[in-house]
Coordinates of C-alpha atoms and ligand atoms in Angstrom, one line a residue:
X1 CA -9.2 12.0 -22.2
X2 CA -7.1 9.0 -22.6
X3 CA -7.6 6.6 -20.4
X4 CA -7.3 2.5 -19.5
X5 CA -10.2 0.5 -19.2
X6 CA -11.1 -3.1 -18.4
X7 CA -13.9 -4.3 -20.9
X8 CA -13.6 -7.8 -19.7
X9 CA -12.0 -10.2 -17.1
X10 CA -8.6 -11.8 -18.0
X11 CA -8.4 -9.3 -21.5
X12 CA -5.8 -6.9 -21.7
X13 CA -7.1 -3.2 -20.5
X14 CA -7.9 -0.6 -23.6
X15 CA -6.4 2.4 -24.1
X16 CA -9.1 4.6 -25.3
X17 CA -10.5 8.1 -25.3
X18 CA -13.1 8.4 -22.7
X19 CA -15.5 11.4 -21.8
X20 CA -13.6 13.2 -18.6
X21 CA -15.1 13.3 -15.3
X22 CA -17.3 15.8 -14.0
X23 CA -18.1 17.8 -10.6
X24 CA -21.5 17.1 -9.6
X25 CA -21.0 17.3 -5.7
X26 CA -20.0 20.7 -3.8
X27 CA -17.1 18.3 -2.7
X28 CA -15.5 16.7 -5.4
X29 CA -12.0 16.9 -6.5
X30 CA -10.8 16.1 -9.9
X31 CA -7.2 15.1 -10.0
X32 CA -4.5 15.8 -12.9
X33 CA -2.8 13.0 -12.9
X34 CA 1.0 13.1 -12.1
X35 CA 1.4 9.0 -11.6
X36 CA -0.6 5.9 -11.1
X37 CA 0.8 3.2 -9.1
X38 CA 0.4 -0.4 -11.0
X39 CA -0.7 -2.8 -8.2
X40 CA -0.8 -6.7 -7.7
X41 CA -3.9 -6.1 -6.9
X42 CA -4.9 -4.9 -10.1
X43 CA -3.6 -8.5 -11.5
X44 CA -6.5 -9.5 -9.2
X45 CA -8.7 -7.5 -10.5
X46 CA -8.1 -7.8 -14.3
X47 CA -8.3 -11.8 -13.1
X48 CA -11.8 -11.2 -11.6
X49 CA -11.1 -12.3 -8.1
X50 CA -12.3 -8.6 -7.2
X51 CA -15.7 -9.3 -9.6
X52 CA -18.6 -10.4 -6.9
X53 CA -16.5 -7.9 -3.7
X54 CA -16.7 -4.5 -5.7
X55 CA -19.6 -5.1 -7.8
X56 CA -17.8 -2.6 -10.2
X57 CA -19.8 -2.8 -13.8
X58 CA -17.3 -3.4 -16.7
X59 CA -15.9 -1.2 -18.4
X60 CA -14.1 1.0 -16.3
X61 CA -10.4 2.6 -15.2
X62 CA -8.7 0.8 -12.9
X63 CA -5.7 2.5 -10.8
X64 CA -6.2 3.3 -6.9
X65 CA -3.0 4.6 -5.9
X66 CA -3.0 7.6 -7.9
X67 CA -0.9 11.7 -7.1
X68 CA -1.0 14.7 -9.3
X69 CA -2.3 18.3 -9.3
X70 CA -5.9 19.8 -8.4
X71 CA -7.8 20.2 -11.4
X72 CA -11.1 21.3 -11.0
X73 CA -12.8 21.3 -7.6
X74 CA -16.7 21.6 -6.1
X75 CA -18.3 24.8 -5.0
X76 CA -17.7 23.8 -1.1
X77 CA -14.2 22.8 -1.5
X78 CA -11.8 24.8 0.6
X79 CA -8.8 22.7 1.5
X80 CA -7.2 22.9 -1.9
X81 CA -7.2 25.3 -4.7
X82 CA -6.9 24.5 -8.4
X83 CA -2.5 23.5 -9.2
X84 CA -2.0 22.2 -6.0
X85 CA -0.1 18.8 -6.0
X86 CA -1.9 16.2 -3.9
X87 CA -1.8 12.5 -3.0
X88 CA -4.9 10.9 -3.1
X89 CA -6.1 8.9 0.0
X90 CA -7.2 5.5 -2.0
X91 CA -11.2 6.3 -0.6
X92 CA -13.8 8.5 -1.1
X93 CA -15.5 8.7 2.1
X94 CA -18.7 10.4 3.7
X95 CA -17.3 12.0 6.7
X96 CA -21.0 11.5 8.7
X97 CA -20.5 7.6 9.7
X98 CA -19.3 6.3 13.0
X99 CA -15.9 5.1 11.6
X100 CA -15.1 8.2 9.9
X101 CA -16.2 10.2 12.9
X102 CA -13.7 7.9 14.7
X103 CA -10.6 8.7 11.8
X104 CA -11.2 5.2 10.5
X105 CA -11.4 6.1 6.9
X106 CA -10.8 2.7 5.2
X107 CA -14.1 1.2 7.0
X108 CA -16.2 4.4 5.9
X109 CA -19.7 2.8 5.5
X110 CA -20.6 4.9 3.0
X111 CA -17.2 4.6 0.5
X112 CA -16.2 4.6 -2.9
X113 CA -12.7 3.3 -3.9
X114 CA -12.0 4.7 -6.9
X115 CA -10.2 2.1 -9.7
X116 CA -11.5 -1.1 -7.5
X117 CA -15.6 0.0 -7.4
X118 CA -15.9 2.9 -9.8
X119 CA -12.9 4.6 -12.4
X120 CA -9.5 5.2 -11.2
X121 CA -6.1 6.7 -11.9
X122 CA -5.6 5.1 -15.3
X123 CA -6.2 8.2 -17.0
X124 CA -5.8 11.9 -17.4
X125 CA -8.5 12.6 -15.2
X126 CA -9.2 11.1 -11.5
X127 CA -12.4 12.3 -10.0
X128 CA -12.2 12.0 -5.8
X129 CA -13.4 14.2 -3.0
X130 CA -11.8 17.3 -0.6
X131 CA -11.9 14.7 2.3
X132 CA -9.5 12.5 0.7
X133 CA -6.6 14.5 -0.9
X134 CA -3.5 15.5 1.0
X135 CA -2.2 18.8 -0.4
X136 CA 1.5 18.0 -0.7
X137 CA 4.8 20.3 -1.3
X138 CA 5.3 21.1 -4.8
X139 CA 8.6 20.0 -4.7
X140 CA 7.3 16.3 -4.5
X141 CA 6.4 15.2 -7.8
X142 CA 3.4 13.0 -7.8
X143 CA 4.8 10.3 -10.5
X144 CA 7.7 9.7 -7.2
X145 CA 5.1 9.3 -4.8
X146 CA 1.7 8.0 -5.6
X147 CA 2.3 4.7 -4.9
X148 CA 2.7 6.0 -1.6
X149 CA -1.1 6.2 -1.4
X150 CA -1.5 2.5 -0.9
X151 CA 1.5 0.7 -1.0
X152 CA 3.2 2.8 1.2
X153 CA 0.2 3.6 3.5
X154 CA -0.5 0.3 4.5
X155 CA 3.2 -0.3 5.4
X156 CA 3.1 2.4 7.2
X157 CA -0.3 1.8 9.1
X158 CA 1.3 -1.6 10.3
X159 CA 4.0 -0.1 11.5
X160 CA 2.4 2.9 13.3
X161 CA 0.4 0.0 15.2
X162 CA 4.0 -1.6 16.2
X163 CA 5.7 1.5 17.1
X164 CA 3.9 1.3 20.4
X165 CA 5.2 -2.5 21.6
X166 CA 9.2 -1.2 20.0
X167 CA 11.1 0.0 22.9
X168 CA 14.7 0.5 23.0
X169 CA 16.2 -3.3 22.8
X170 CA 13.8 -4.8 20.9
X171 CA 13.6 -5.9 17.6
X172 CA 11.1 -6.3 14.7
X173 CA 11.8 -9.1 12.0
X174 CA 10.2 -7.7 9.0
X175 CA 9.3 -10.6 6.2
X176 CA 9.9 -9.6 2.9
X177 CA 11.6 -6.5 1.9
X178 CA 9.6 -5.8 -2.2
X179 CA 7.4 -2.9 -3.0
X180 CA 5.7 -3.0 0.7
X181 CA 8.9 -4.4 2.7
X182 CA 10.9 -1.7 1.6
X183 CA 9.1 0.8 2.7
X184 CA 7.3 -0.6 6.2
X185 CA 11.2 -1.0 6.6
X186 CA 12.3 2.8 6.1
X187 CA 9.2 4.1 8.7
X188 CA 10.5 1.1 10.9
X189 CA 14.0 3.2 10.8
X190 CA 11.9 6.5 11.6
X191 CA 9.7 5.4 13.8
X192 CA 11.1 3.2 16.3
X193 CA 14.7 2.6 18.2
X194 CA 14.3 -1.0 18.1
X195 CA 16.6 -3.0 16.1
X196 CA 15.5 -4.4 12.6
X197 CA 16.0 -7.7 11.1
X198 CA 14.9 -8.5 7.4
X199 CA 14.4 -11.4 5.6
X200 CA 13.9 -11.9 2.4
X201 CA 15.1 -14.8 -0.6
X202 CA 16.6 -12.0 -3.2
X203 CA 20.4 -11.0 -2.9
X204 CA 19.3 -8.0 -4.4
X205 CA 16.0 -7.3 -1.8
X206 CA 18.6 -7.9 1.3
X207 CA 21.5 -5.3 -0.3
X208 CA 18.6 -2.9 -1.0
X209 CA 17.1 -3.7 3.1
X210 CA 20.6 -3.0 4.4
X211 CA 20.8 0.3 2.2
X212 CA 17.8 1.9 3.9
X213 CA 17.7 0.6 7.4
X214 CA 17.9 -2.7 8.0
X215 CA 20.4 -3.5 10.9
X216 CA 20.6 -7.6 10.0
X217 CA 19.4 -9.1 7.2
X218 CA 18.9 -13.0 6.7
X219 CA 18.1 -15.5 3.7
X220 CA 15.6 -18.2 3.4
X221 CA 18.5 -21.3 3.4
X222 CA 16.4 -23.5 5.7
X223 CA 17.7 -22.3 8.9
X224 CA 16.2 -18.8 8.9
X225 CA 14.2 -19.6 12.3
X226 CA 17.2 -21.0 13.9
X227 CA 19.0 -17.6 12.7
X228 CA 16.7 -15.1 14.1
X229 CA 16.6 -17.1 17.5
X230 CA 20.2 -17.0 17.9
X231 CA 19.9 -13.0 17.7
X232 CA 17.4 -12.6 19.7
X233 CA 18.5 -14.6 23.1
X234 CA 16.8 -18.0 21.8
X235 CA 13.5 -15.7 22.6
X236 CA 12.5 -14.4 19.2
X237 CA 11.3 -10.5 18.6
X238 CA 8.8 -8.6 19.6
X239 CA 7.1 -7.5 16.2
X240 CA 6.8 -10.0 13.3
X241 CA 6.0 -7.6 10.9
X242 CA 4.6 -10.1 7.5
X243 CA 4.6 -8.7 4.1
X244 CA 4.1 -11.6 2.9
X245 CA 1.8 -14.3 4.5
X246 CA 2.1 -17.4 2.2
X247 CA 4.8 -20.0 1.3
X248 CA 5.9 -21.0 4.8
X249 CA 6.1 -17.2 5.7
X250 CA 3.5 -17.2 8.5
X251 CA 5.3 -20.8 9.9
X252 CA 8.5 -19.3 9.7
X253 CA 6.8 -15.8 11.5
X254 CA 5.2 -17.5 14.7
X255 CA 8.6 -19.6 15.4
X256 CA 10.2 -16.3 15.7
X257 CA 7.5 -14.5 17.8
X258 CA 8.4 -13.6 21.2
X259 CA 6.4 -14.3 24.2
X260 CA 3.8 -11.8 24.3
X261 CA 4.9 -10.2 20.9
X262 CA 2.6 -8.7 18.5
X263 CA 2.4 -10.7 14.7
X264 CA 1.4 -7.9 12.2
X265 CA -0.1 -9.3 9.0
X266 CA 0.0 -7.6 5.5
X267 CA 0.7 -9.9 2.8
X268 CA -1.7 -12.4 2.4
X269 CA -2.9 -15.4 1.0
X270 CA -2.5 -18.8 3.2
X271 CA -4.0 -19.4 6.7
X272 CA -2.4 -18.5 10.1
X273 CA -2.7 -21.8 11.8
X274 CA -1.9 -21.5 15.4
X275 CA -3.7 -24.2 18.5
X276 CA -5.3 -21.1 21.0
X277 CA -3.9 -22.8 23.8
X278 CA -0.4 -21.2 22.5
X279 CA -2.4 -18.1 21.7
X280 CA -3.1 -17.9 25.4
X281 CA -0.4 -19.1 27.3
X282 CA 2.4 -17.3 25.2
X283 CA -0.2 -14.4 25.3
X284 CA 0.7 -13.4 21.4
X285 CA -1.4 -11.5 19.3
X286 CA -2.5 -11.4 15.4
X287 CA -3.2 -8.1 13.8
X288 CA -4.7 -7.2 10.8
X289 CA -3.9 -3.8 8.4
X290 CA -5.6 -2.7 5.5
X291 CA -4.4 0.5 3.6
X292 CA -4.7 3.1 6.6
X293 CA -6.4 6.1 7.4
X294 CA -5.9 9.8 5.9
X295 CA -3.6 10.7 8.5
X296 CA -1.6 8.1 8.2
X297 CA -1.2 9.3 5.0
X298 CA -0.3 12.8 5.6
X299 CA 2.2 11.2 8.2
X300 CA 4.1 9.5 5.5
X301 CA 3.9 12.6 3.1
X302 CA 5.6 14.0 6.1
X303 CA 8.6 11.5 6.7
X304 CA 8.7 11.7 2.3
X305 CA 9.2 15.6 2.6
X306 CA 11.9 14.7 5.5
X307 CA 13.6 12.5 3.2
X308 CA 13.3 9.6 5.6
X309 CA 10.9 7.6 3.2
X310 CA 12.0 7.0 -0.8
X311 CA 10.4 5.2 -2.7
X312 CA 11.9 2.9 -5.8
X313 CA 10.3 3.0 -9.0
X314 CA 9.9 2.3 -12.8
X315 CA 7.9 4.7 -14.8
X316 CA 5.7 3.6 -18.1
X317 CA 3.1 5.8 -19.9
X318 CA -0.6 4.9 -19.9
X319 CA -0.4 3.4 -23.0
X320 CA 2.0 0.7 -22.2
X321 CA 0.0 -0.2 -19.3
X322 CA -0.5 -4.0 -20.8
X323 CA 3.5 -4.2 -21.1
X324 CA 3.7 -2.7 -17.5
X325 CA 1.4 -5.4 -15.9
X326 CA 3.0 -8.0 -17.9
X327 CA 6.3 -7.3 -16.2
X328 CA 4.4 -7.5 -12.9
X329 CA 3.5 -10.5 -13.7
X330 CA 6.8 -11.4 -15.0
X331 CA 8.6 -10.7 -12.2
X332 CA 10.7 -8.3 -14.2
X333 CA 9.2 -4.8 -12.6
X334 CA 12.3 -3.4 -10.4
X335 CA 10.7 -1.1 -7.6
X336 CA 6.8 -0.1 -8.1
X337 CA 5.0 0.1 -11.6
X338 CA 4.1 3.9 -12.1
X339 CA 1.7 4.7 -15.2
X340 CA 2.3 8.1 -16.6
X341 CA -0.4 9.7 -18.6
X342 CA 0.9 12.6 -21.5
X343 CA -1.3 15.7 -21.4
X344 CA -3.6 15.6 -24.3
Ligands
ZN1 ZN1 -2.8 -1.5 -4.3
ZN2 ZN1 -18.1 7.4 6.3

């Protein structure tokens, strides 16, 4: 099968044939690939920052958001038959340990994430497990949606946490409305009554925001802080909701945290740097997301199959993955990156 593989940090990937995977477990899955979402952090990983954390041994396929149809599956698998279309949660997971037991997929002891430790989407092929694919409605074609499958899950995970502190009357500022904003924004709009402010830099970001939910949005002109005060009675909101956690985003976040408000943190990059006397006597609170479990997942397949969640891409084939993840890069990608491979 065709496929895209790193040979070497900071080269270009290769687009090269490669033996397909195989089932050698009662509960593996392997995936036809519909789409493959292209990722910052695969910029990461193609940059080595990722080298020492996954251990992965070079070469391999990168690509962890990945949808397409049931291919082959294990002698034990019983949740999906061979043509169905499925997302593919971004782990492989045991199912035995205490966090799975608990639904708390992403901190699986046992896991494989397939395009960060072993080979990903960036092929024909994907090989994953029954525990991890959500059997979708054929009328959702996977090259619309896979990005969903991390992207979109991990906006939606943050959100899902906030939805319990956004009552009727109050309001969420959401930071940054690109390839996660856009969509934490939309389940925002599903989710929860409370009224949505977005800022973002980009004309364009804020037109799109206002298109799909967003009941104010605001620019970064200096006075942003000032702004968001002013509409919310010189008190700030409830949910700070930050997709993107560097260049004076975090500053600009806690100024316009409310008094026992919850600061949700997705985007990263700098340091949150806040004296715990204010910690305690405002009584605000710092959360961490990463990705989200497998029913948070089929959650937000379900709000997609409502039409409540769209997601806005730009589709390449495999073999122009190099020209894809140079417009990343670039800044020139409009929506999210999907890799398409041709059927041999
Ligand atoms: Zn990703
Ligand atoms: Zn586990």
């Amino acid at each position: 099968m065709i496929a895209a593989r790193l040979h070497r940090y900071h080269d270009p990937l290769t687009v090269e044939q490669i033996a397909e995977p195989q089932i050698t477990g009662p509960h593996d899955v392997i995936v036809r690939l519909g789409g493959a979402g292209l990722c910052r952090t695969d910029l990461h990983i193609q940059e080595g920052q990722w080298a020492e954390k996954s251990g992965v041994e070079l070469p391999y396929v990168l690509g962890h958001e990945n949808a397409g149809w049931v291919h082959e599956i294990g002698s034990a698998v019983s949740n999906v038959e061979v043509g169905d279309t499925v997302i593919v949660h971004p782990l492989v997971t045991c199912g035995l340990c205490r966090a799975c037991r608990a639904g708390d997929d992403v901190h699986c002891e046992n896991n494989l994430f397939p395009g960060i430790s072993v080979d990903g989407g960036f092929a024909e092929l994907l090989k994953t497990s029954a525990r991890a694919v959500v059997k979708l409605d054929p009328s959702l074609h996977p090259k619309d949606i896979a990005a969903l499958a991390d992207a979109g899950l991990t906006a939606y995970h943050a959100v899902k946490k906030a939805v319990s502190i956004l009552h009727p009357g109050t309001r969420a500022v959401v930071i940054g409305a690109g390839g996660l904003g856009h969509i934490g924004i939309q389940c925002l709009k599903a989710m929860t009554p409370a009224e949505i402010i977005v800022i973002d830099p980009s004309e364009q970001a804020r037109a799109l925001a206002g298109e799909i939910g967003a009941d104010h949005t605001v620019g970064i002109d200096g006075k942003q802080v000032d702004t968001i005060l002013e509409m919310t009675d010189g008190r700030g909101a409830e949910a700070i909701i930050d997709f993107v956690g560097e260049k004076g985003a975090i500053e600009d976040g806690v100024a316009m945290l409310r008094n026992a408000g919850s600061y949700y943190v997705i985007g990263y990059g700098e340091n949150i740097n806040v004296p715990t006397i204010d910690i305690i006597s405002r009584e605000i609170n710092f959360i961490g997301n990463l990705v989200g479990s497998y029913n948070d997942l089929a959650e937000l397949m379900t709000l997609t199959a409502q039409g409540k969640v769209t997601l806005h891409t730009s589709a390449y084939p495999l073999e122009a993955v190099n020209d894809a993840m140079a417009d990343l890069d670039g800044g020139r990608l409009q929506g999210r990156g999907i890799l398409v491979a041709e059927a041999a």
